[in-house]
Short mmCIF file of C-alpha atoms in Angstrom, two decimals:
data_model
loop_
_atom_site.label_atom_id
_atom_site.label_comp_id
_atom_site.label_asym_id
_atom_site.label_seq_id
_atom_site.Cartn_x
_atom_site.Cartn_y
_atom_site.Cartn_z
CA MET A 1 176.84 44.40 -82.77
CA ILE A 2 174.95 41.11 -82.43
CA ASN A 3 172.63 39.34 -80.06
CA LEU A 4 174.89 36.36 -79.55
CA PRO A 5 173.48 34.54 -76.51
CA THR A 6 175.85 34.52 -73.55
CA ILE A 7 174.09 32.45 -70.88
CA MET A 8 175.04 33.00 -67.24
CA TYR A 9 174.89 30.10 -64.80
CA HIS A 10 176.30 29.82 -61.30
CA SER A 11 175.85 26.59 -59.38
CA VAL A 12 174.73 23.44 -61.26
CA GLY A 13 173.78 20.58 -59.00
CA VAL A 14 171.63 19.83 -55.98
CA PRO A 15 169.94 22.86 -54.35
CA ASP A 16 170.76 23.27 -50.66
CA ALA A 17 167.81 24.77 -48.78
CA ASP A 18 170.13 26.00 -46.01
CA TRP A 19 172.34 28.08 -48.33
CA ILE A 20 171.49 31.77 -48.34
CA TRP A 21 172.00 31.94 -52.13
CA ASN A 22 170.37 28.60 -52.98
CA HIS A 23 168.44 30.32 -55.79
CA LEU A 24 171.72 30.27 -57.74
CA THR A 25 171.62 26.47 -58.13
CA ILE A 26 169.95 25.02 -61.20
CA PRO A 27 169.20 21.30 -60.66
CA PHE A 28 171.64 19.27 -62.72
CA ASP A 29 168.90 17.34 -64.53
CA LEU A 30 167.41 20.62 -65.81
CA PHE A 31 170.87 21.78 -66.84
CA GLU A 32 171.33 18.59 -68.84
CA ASP A 33 167.97 19.28 -70.50
CA HIS A 34 169.29 22.74 -71.46
CA ILE A 35 172.35 21.24 -73.12
CA ARG A 36 170.30 18.49 -74.76
CA TRP A 37 168.06 21.11 -76.41
CA LEU A 38 171.03 23.21 -77.49
CA ARG A 39 172.50 20.14 -79.14
CA LYS A 40 169.13 19.23 -80.69
CA TYR A 41 168.95 22.63 -82.41
CA ASN A 42 172.59 22.56 -83.51
CA PHE A 43 174.00 25.29 -81.28
CA ASN A 44 177.78 25.44 -81.05
CA ALA A 45 179.53 26.54 -77.87
CA ILE A 46 182.33 29.09 -78.15
CA ASP A 47 184.85 30.55 -75.71
CA PHE A 48 186.07 34.09 -75.13
CA SER A 49 189.01 33.88 -77.52
CA GLU A 50 186.63 33.01 -80.38
CA TYR A 51 184.21 35.74 -79.32
CA TYR A 52 187.03 38.28 -79.08
CA ARG A 53 188.45 37.46 -82.51
CA PHE A 54 184.95 37.76 -83.97
CA LEU A 55 184.20 41.15 -82.41
CA HIS A 56 187.68 42.66 -82.76
CA CYS A 57 189.07 41.00 -85.88
CA GLY A 58 185.97 39.90 -87.77
CA ASP A 59 186.89 36.20 -87.65
CA PRO A 60 183.94 33.90 -88.43
CA LEU A 61 182.05 32.02 -85.73
CA PRO A 62 180.50 28.57 -86.09
CA PRO A 63 176.77 28.42 -86.94
CA ASN A 64 174.38 29.09 -84.03
CA PRO A 65 177.06 30.16 -81.53
CA VAL A 66 176.32 30.22 -77.80
CA PHE A 67 178.66 31.31 -75.00
CA LEU A 68 178.06 29.44 -71.71
CA ASN A 69 179.33 31.11 -68.51
CA PHE A 70 179.57 29.79 -64.96
CA ASP A 71 180.28 32.32 -62.21
CA ASP A 72 182.12 31.82 -58.89
CA GLY A 73 183.85 28.45 -59.38
CA TYR A 74 181.54 26.16 -57.43
CA LEU A 75 182.56 22.54 -56.93
CA ASP A 76 179.40 21.35 -58.68
CA ASN A 77 180.69 22.88 -61.93
CA TRP A 78 183.21 20.03 -61.83
CA VAL A 79 180.87 17.40 -60.42
CA PHE A 80 177.90 18.02 -62.74
CA ALA A 81 178.37 20.73 -65.39
CA TYR A 82 181.70 19.46 -66.70
CA PRO A 83 180.63 15.84 -67.38
CA ILE A 84 177.31 16.97 -68.89
CA LEU A 85 179.00 19.42 -71.26
CA LYS A 86 181.58 16.79 -72.16
CA LYS A 87 178.83 14.24 -72.88
CA TYR A 88 177.20 16.52 -75.47
CA GLY A 89 180.36 17.97 -76.97
CA PHE A 90 179.89 21.43 -75.45
CA LYS A 91 182.24 23.74 -73.60
CA GLY A 92 181.93 26.62 -71.16
CA THR A 93 183.83 29.29 -69.26
CA ILE A 94 184.17 29.37 -65.47
CA PHE A 95 184.99 32.65 -63.72
CA ILE A 96 186.84 32.04 -60.46
CA ASN A 97 188.03 34.08 -57.49
CA PRO A 98 191.39 32.76 -56.25
CA GLU A 99 190.42 33.51 -52.65
CA PHE A 100 187.64 30.91 -52.89
CA VAL A 101 189.70 28.12 -54.48
CA GLN A 102 189.81 24.96 -52.37
CA PRO A 103 193.45 24.42 -51.30
CA HIS A 104 193.53 20.63 -51.69
CA GLN A 105 194.72 18.88 -54.84
CA VAL A 106 192.63 15.71 -55.00
CA ARG A 107 190.04 15.51 -57.77
CA ARG A 108 186.65 14.72 -56.30
CA PRO A 109 184.22 12.22 -57.91
CA THR A 110 181.90 13.43 -60.68
CA LEU A 111 178.65 12.45 -62.33
CA GLU A 112 180.65 10.32 -64.78
CA GLN A 113 181.33 7.84 -61.98
CA VAL A 114 177.61 7.67 -61.24
CA TRP A 115 176.90 6.94 -64.90
CA LYS A 116 179.47 4.12 -64.76
CA GLY A 117 177.80 2.64 -61.68
CA GLU A 118 180.81 3.28 -59.44
CA LEU A 119 178.96 5.66 -57.08
CA SER A 120 175.46 6.82 -56.25
CA HIS A 121 174.33 10.44 -56.52
CA GLN A 122 174.18 10.57 -52.73
CA GLU A 123 177.89 9.76 -52.46
CA LEU A 124 178.96 12.78 -54.51
CA GLN A 125 180.37 15.78 -52.67
CA THR A 126 178.56 18.70 -54.24
CA HIS A 127 178.90 21.80 -52.04
CA GLY A 128 182.07 23.84 -52.01
CA PHE A 129 184.53 25.30 -54.50
CA LEU A 130 186.85 24.02 -57.20
CA ASN A 131 190.50 23.23 -56.61
CA TRP A 132 193.32 23.84 -59.08
CA GLU A 133 193.71 20.18 -60.04
CA GLU A 134 190.05 19.95 -61.07
CA MET A 135 190.44 23.12 -63.12
CA ARG A 136 193.55 21.73 -64.83
CA LYS A 137 191.66 18.61 -65.86
CA MET A 138 188.69 20.53 -67.27
CA GLU A 139 191.07 22.81 -69.17
CA ALA A 140 193.08 19.87 -70.51
CA ASP A 141 189.90 18.23 -71.80
CA GLY A 142 188.92 21.42 -73.62
CA VAL A 143 185.59 21.50 -71.77
CA MET A 144 186.06 24.47 -69.44
CA ASP A 145 188.04 27.68 -69.91
CA ILE A 146 189.01 29.29 -66.59
CA GLN A 147 188.93 33.09 -66.50
CA SER A 148 188.96 35.83 -63.85
CA HIS A 149 186.22 36.89 -61.44
CA ALA A 150 188.65 39.18 -59.56
CA MET A 151 190.06 38.22 -56.16
CA THR A 152 187.47 38.72 -53.44
CA HIS A 153 183.85 38.71 -54.69
CA THR A 154 182.85 40.44 -51.48
CA TRP A 155 181.09 43.53 -50.19
CA TYR A 156 182.63 46.41 -48.25
CA PHE A 157 181.22 49.09 -46.00
CA ALA A 158 180.69 52.21 -48.10
CA GLU A 159 179.09 54.76 -45.74
CA PRO A 160 178.93 55.42 -41.98
CA GLU A 161 175.18 54.79 -41.85
CA ILE A 162 174.32 51.68 -39.79
CA VAL A 163 171.67 49.65 -41.63
CA ASP A 164 171.57 46.51 -39.47
CA PHE A 165 173.40 44.45 -36.86
CA ARG A 166 174.85 40.94 -36.93
CA HIS A 167 172.25 38.50 -35.62
CA PRO A 168 171.42 34.79 -35.76
CA GLY A 169 170.52 33.69 -39.29
CA ASP A 170 171.67 36.91 -40.95
CA GLY A 171 172.97 37.12 -44.51
CA TYR A 172 176.22 38.94 -43.82
CA VAL A 173 178.62 36.02 -44.23
CA TRP A 174 180.79 38.34 -46.34
CA MET A 175 181.76 40.16 -43.14
CA ASP A 176 183.28 36.88 -41.96
CA TRP A 177 185.04 36.54 -45.32
CA ASN A 178 186.59 39.99 -44.94
CA GLU A 179 187.90 39.13 -41.50
CA ARG A 180 189.21 35.68 -42.46
CA PRO A 181 189.74 35.46 -46.23
CA ASP A 182 191.78 32.29 -45.71
CA MET A 183 188.54 30.52 -44.69
CA LYS A 184 186.36 31.63 -47.60
CA TRP A 185 186.88 28.42 -49.57
CA CYS A 186 185.14 26.29 -46.92
CA TYR A 187 182.14 28.43 -46.00
CA LEU A 188 179.79 26.02 -47.82
CA ASN A 189 181.15 23.04 -45.87
CA GLN A 190 179.47 23.08 -42.47
CA ASP A 191 181.74 20.28 -41.21
CA ILE A 192 184.74 22.59 -41.56
CA TYR A 193 183.49 26.15 -41.49
CA LYS A 194 182.72 27.71 -38.14
CA PRO A 195 181.16 31.20 -38.30
CA PHE A 196 182.56 33.81 -35.96
CA LEU A 197 179.23 34.44 -34.20
CA ARG A 198 180.08 37.98 -33.16
CA PHE A 199 176.50 39.05 -32.82
CA GLY A 200 175.62 42.69 -32.35
CA GLY A 201 178.30 44.15 -34.59
CA PRO A 202 177.07 47.01 -36.79
CA VAL A 203 176.43 46.47 -40.49
CA TYR A 204 177.08 49.70 -42.36
CA ARG A 205 175.66 50.64 -45.75
CA HIS A 206 177.70 48.56 -48.15
CA GLY A 207 178.32 47.75 -51.79
CA LYS A 208 180.20 45.39 -54.08
CA SER A 209 183.95 45.55 -53.61
CA LEU A 210 184.82 46.87 -57.08
CA GLU A 211 182.25 49.66 -57.21
CA VAL A 212 182.58 51.37 -53.82
CA ARG A 213 185.05 53.55 -51.98
CA ARG A 214 185.66 51.54 -48.85
CA PHE A 215 184.69 52.97 -45.48
CA TYR A 216 186.63 51.88 -42.38
CA PRO A 217 184.55 52.42 -39.22
CA GLU A 218 186.13 52.91 -35.82
CA SER A 219 186.62 49.38 -34.48
CA ILE A 220 185.59 50.32 -30.94
CA ILE A 221 181.96 50.60 -32.10
CA ALA A 222 181.75 46.93 -33.07
CA LYS A 223 183.63 45.81 -29.96
CA GLN A 224 181.29 47.67 -27.61
CA LEU A 225 178.13 46.37 -29.29
CA GLU A 226 179.42 42.80 -29.47
CA ASN A 227 180.32 42.92 -25.78
CA PHE A 228 176.88 44.30 -24.97
CA VAL A 229 175.12 41.42 -26.77
CA ALA A 230 177.47 38.84 -25.26
CA GLU A 231 176.49 40.06 -21.78
CA GLN A 232 172.78 39.83 -22.64
CA GLY A 233 172.99 36.34 -24.16
CA LEU A 234 171.25 35.04 -27.28
CA GLY A 235 167.87 35.62 -25.63
CA PHE A 236 168.46 39.30 -26.41
CA PHE A 237 167.32 38.64 -29.98
CA ASP A 238 163.94 37.47 -28.72
CA LEU A 239 163.13 41.09 -27.88
CA HIS A 240 160.85 42.63 -30.49
CA ASN A 241 162.87 45.88 -30.40
CA TRP A 242 166.41 44.50 -30.24
CA ARG A 243 167.51 46.59 -33.23
CA ASN A 244 166.33 49.80 -31.55
CA VAL A 245 168.19 48.83 -28.38
CA LEU A 246 171.39 48.34 -30.36
CA ARG A 247 170.89 51.62 -32.21
CA MET A 248 170.73 53.42 -28.88
CA GLU A 249 173.87 51.64 -27.68
CA ALA A 250 175.63 52.57 -30.91
CA HIS A 251 174.61 56.20 -30.44
CA LYS A 252 176.14 56.18 -26.94
CA VAL A 253 179.46 54.93 -28.30
CA LEU A 254 179.46 57.32 -31.27
CA SER A 255 178.75 60.32 -29.06
CA LYS A 256 182.13 59.78 -27.36
CA LEU A 257 184.15 59.54 -30.57
CA ARG A 258 185.72 62.28 -32.66
CA THR A 259 184.98 60.45 -35.88
CA GLU A 260 182.90 57.51 -37.08
CA GLY A 261 185.76 56.26 -39.23
CA ARG A 262 187.48 57.09 -42.50
CA TYR A 263 187.22 56.45 -46.24
CA GLU A 264 190.05 54.91 -48.22
CA THR A 265 192.05 57.50 -50.15
CA ASP A 266 192.15 57.73 -53.94
CA SER A 267 195.56 56.09 -53.90
CA GLU A 268 194.44 53.29 -51.59
CA ARG A 269 191.44 52.56 -53.79
CA ARG A 270 193.53 52.46 -56.96
CA ASP A 271 196.00 50.10 -55.31
CA ARG A 272 193.15 47.87 -54.14
CA LEU A 273 191.59 47.73 -57.61
CA HIS A 274 194.94 46.91 -59.18
CA TRP A 275 195.42 44.12 -56.65
CA GLU A 276 191.88 42.74 -57.17
CA LEU A 277 192.18 42.68 -60.95
CA GLY A 278 195.88 42.06 -61.45
CA GLU A 279 196.53 39.50 -58.73
CA SER A 280 193.62 37.32 -59.80
CA LYS A 281 194.96 37.17 -63.36
CA LYS A 282 198.50 36.50 -62.12
CA ILE A 283 197.49 33.64 -59.82
CA ILE A 284 195.25 31.88 -62.35
CA GLU A 285 197.90 32.15 -65.06
CA SER A 286 200.54 30.77 -62.72
CA LYS A 287 198.43 27.89 -61.39
CA LEU A 288 197.01 26.81 -64.76
CA SER A 289 199.88 27.77 -67.09
CA LYS A 290 197.61 29.70 -69.41
CA GLN A 291 196.70 33.22 -70.50
CA VAL A 292 193.81 34.91 -68.73
CA SER A 293 192.25 37.62 -70.90
CA PHE A 294 188.64 37.93 -69.79
CA LEU A 295 187.09 39.37 -66.63
CA CYS A 296 183.63 38.82 -65.24
CA TRP A 297 182.73 41.56 -62.76
CA PRO A 298 181.62 39.90 -59.50
CA GLY A 299 178.00 40.71 -58.85
CA GLY A 300 178.10 43.05 -61.85
CA GLY A 301 179.80 45.63 -59.63
CA TYR A 302 182.17 48.19 -61.18
CA ASP A 303 182.60 51.89 -61.84
CA PRO A 304 184.43 53.87 -64.56
CA GLU A 305 187.75 53.75 -62.68
CA ALA A 306 187.53 49.98 -62.27
CA ILE A 307 186.81 49.56 -65.98
CA GLU A 308 189.82 51.68 -66.95
CA ILE A 309 192.12 49.71 -64.65
CA SER A 310 190.77 46.42 -65.97
CA LYS A 311 191.96 47.40 -69.46
CA GLU A 312 195.54 47.17 -68.19
CA TYR A 313 195.07 43.45 -67.51
CA TYR A 314 192.30 42.09 -69.74
CA LEU A 315 191.09 42.17 -73.33
CA GLY A 316 187.47 42.29 -72.28
CA SER A 317 184.86 42.04 -69.56
CA THR A 318 181.20 41.39 -68.97
CA VAL A 319 178.51 44.08 -68.84
CA ALA A 320 176.13 44.25 -65.88
CA SER A 321 172.44 44.01 -66.76
CA ARG A 322 171.82 47.40 -65.11
CA ASP A 323 174.51 49.07 -67.28
CA LYS A 324 172.88 50.45 -70.41
CA THR A 325 176.02 52.24 -71.65
CA GLY A 326 177.29 49.06 -73.25
CA SER A 327 174.35 46.72 -73.19
CA ILE A 328 175.19 45.11 -76.53
CA SER A 329 178.36 43.07 -76.99
CA ARG A 330 180.91 45.24 -78.74
CA SER A 331 184.59 46.04 -79.20
CA VAL A 332 185.86 49.56 -78.51
CA ASP A 333 189.57 50.31 -78.92
CA GLY A 334 190.29 46.59 -78.70
CA TYR A 335 188.52 46.15 -75.36
CA VAL A 336 185.48 43.89 -75.62
CA ARG A 337 182.39 44.26 -73.44
CA ILE A 338 179.99 41.35 -73.50
CA GLU A 339 176.36 41.42 -72.44
CA ARG A 340 175.03 38.32 -70.71
CA ILE A 341 171.54 36.97 -70.09
CA GLY A 342 170.68 35.01 -67.00
CA CYS A 343 169.73 31.37 -66.99
CA PRO A 344 165.92 31.62 -67.36
CA TYR A 345 163.68 31.01 -64.36
CA ILE A 346 160.17 31.77 -63.17
CA GLU A 347 159.24 33.03 -59.71
CA ILE A 348 156.35 31.08 -58.20
CA ASN A 349 155.16 32.04 -54.71
CA GLY A 350 158.37 33.97 -54.19
CA LYS A 351 160.62 31.03 -55.08
CA VAL A 352 162.89 30.61 -58.09
CA ARG A 353 161.89 27.78 -60.42
CA TYR A 354 164.32 27.08 -63.23
CA THR A 355 162.85 26.23 -66.60
CA ASP A 356 163.61 23.37 -68.98
CA GLY A 357 165.49 23.17 -72.26
CA ARG A 358 162.45 23.92 -74.39
CA TYR A 359 161.91 27.19 -72.51
CA LEU A 360 165.62 28.04 -72.84
CA TYR A 361 165.48 27.51 -76.60
CA HIS A 362 162.58 29.95 -77.07
CA TYR A 363 164.19 32.36 -74.58
CA ILE A 364 167.35 32.43 -76.72
CA LYS A 365 165.46 32.86 -79.99
CA GLU A 366 163.43 35.71 -78.45
CA TYR A 367 166.68 37.34 -77.34
CA GLN A 368 167.90 37.10 -80.92
CA GLY A 369 164.87 39.12 -82.02
CA ILE A 370 162.54 36.45 -83.45
CA LYS A 371 159.18 37.68 -82.17
CA VAL A 372 157.15 34.48 -82.46
CA HIS A 373 159.36 32.89 -79.82
CA ARG A 374 158.35 35.56 -77.32
CA THR A 375 154.73 34.45 -77.67
CA ILE A 376 155.69 30.79 -77.27
CA ARG A 377 157.89 31.52 -74.24
CA ARG A 378 155.12 33.48 -72.54
CA GLY A 379 152.72 30.60 -73.14
CA LEU A 380 155.18 28.16 -71.58
CA LYS A 381 155.61 30.50 -68.61
CA LEU A 382 151.84 30.64 -68.05
CA LEU A 383 151.56 26.86 -68.21
CA LYS A 384 154.43 26.56 -65.72
CA VAL A 385 152.85 29.03 -63.29
CA LEU A 386 149.50 27.23 -63.52
CA GLY A 387 151.21 23.91 -62.85
CA PHE A 388 150.42 22.24 -66.17
CA ILE A 389 154.10 21.64 -67.03
#
């Protein structure tokens, strides 16, 4: 067991204030500073196959190994992360969900073309998801290794309790994904993506797709509430008690039903998990002509059954930060579980502020157990919060 740093990134590029998960984007100039510092201190990037052979077979790793991960397959991994890693002789691993892959096959411009003076930063398309051709190029260059993030990366209703209702500006875009998975790839492109705008529909208690037993509510409940809101108009949401009004309407509908819905059966859940985990591997292997052996659990969501099924398809998977049963990277019966640490940031006035390469360096050394770096990192954090750096 070792504290080999596995750094988790998501989006690397230009933060979009209108994106609900904009805190996942590290500005590309800070990311380059991260890689510059890793190069300065002679870190060597590895991929999963090297990590696996080390943990399972005892094969040696290069000095100062670091494992760089990028979740979700955002377009900016191609536009910014790929050319920056290539510039410094580094490599990383991108975990993709086939349902989010952009269906076109034209490689979009990257930061390399800006460096050559062929384009400006403003001309780069940065929001969206990777396509297969871009992934093939990154793989061919030995810069990015594409692995599995399962199929859907969504949330499902898990209980009959209503916790909210669809409303303007809500964060339940995943409900749209579940209704139209063929449109998931374009949800970050406002010129293409048109939300369904079915306001009033109930939002049931929910969880990540690979950790819950899915609950299917009676569809008439959503239809009745959506019709009710449509009749009222958008001004309905100006009422201070609109949620209470909808709860009363929902109660009226439910009182006339025999059941609120049903849970998926054991067999249905097993089939769904096999599809999520097996189909993702199959598609990536087919599209990229490669072996896919490593799984990153989307959102860190899984349960014991999901882990057991994953062993039928993969040689290893990530470990969620909340999971203390396997919090250190290890190999058990040939199946590797790898702990990851998030790209470091500081919250200032409720907003995420990513830190520079110097902070990352001390963050990594602290993770590796060198205590003096904890003191230095805390000092840097204080200076950042106070606005001195």
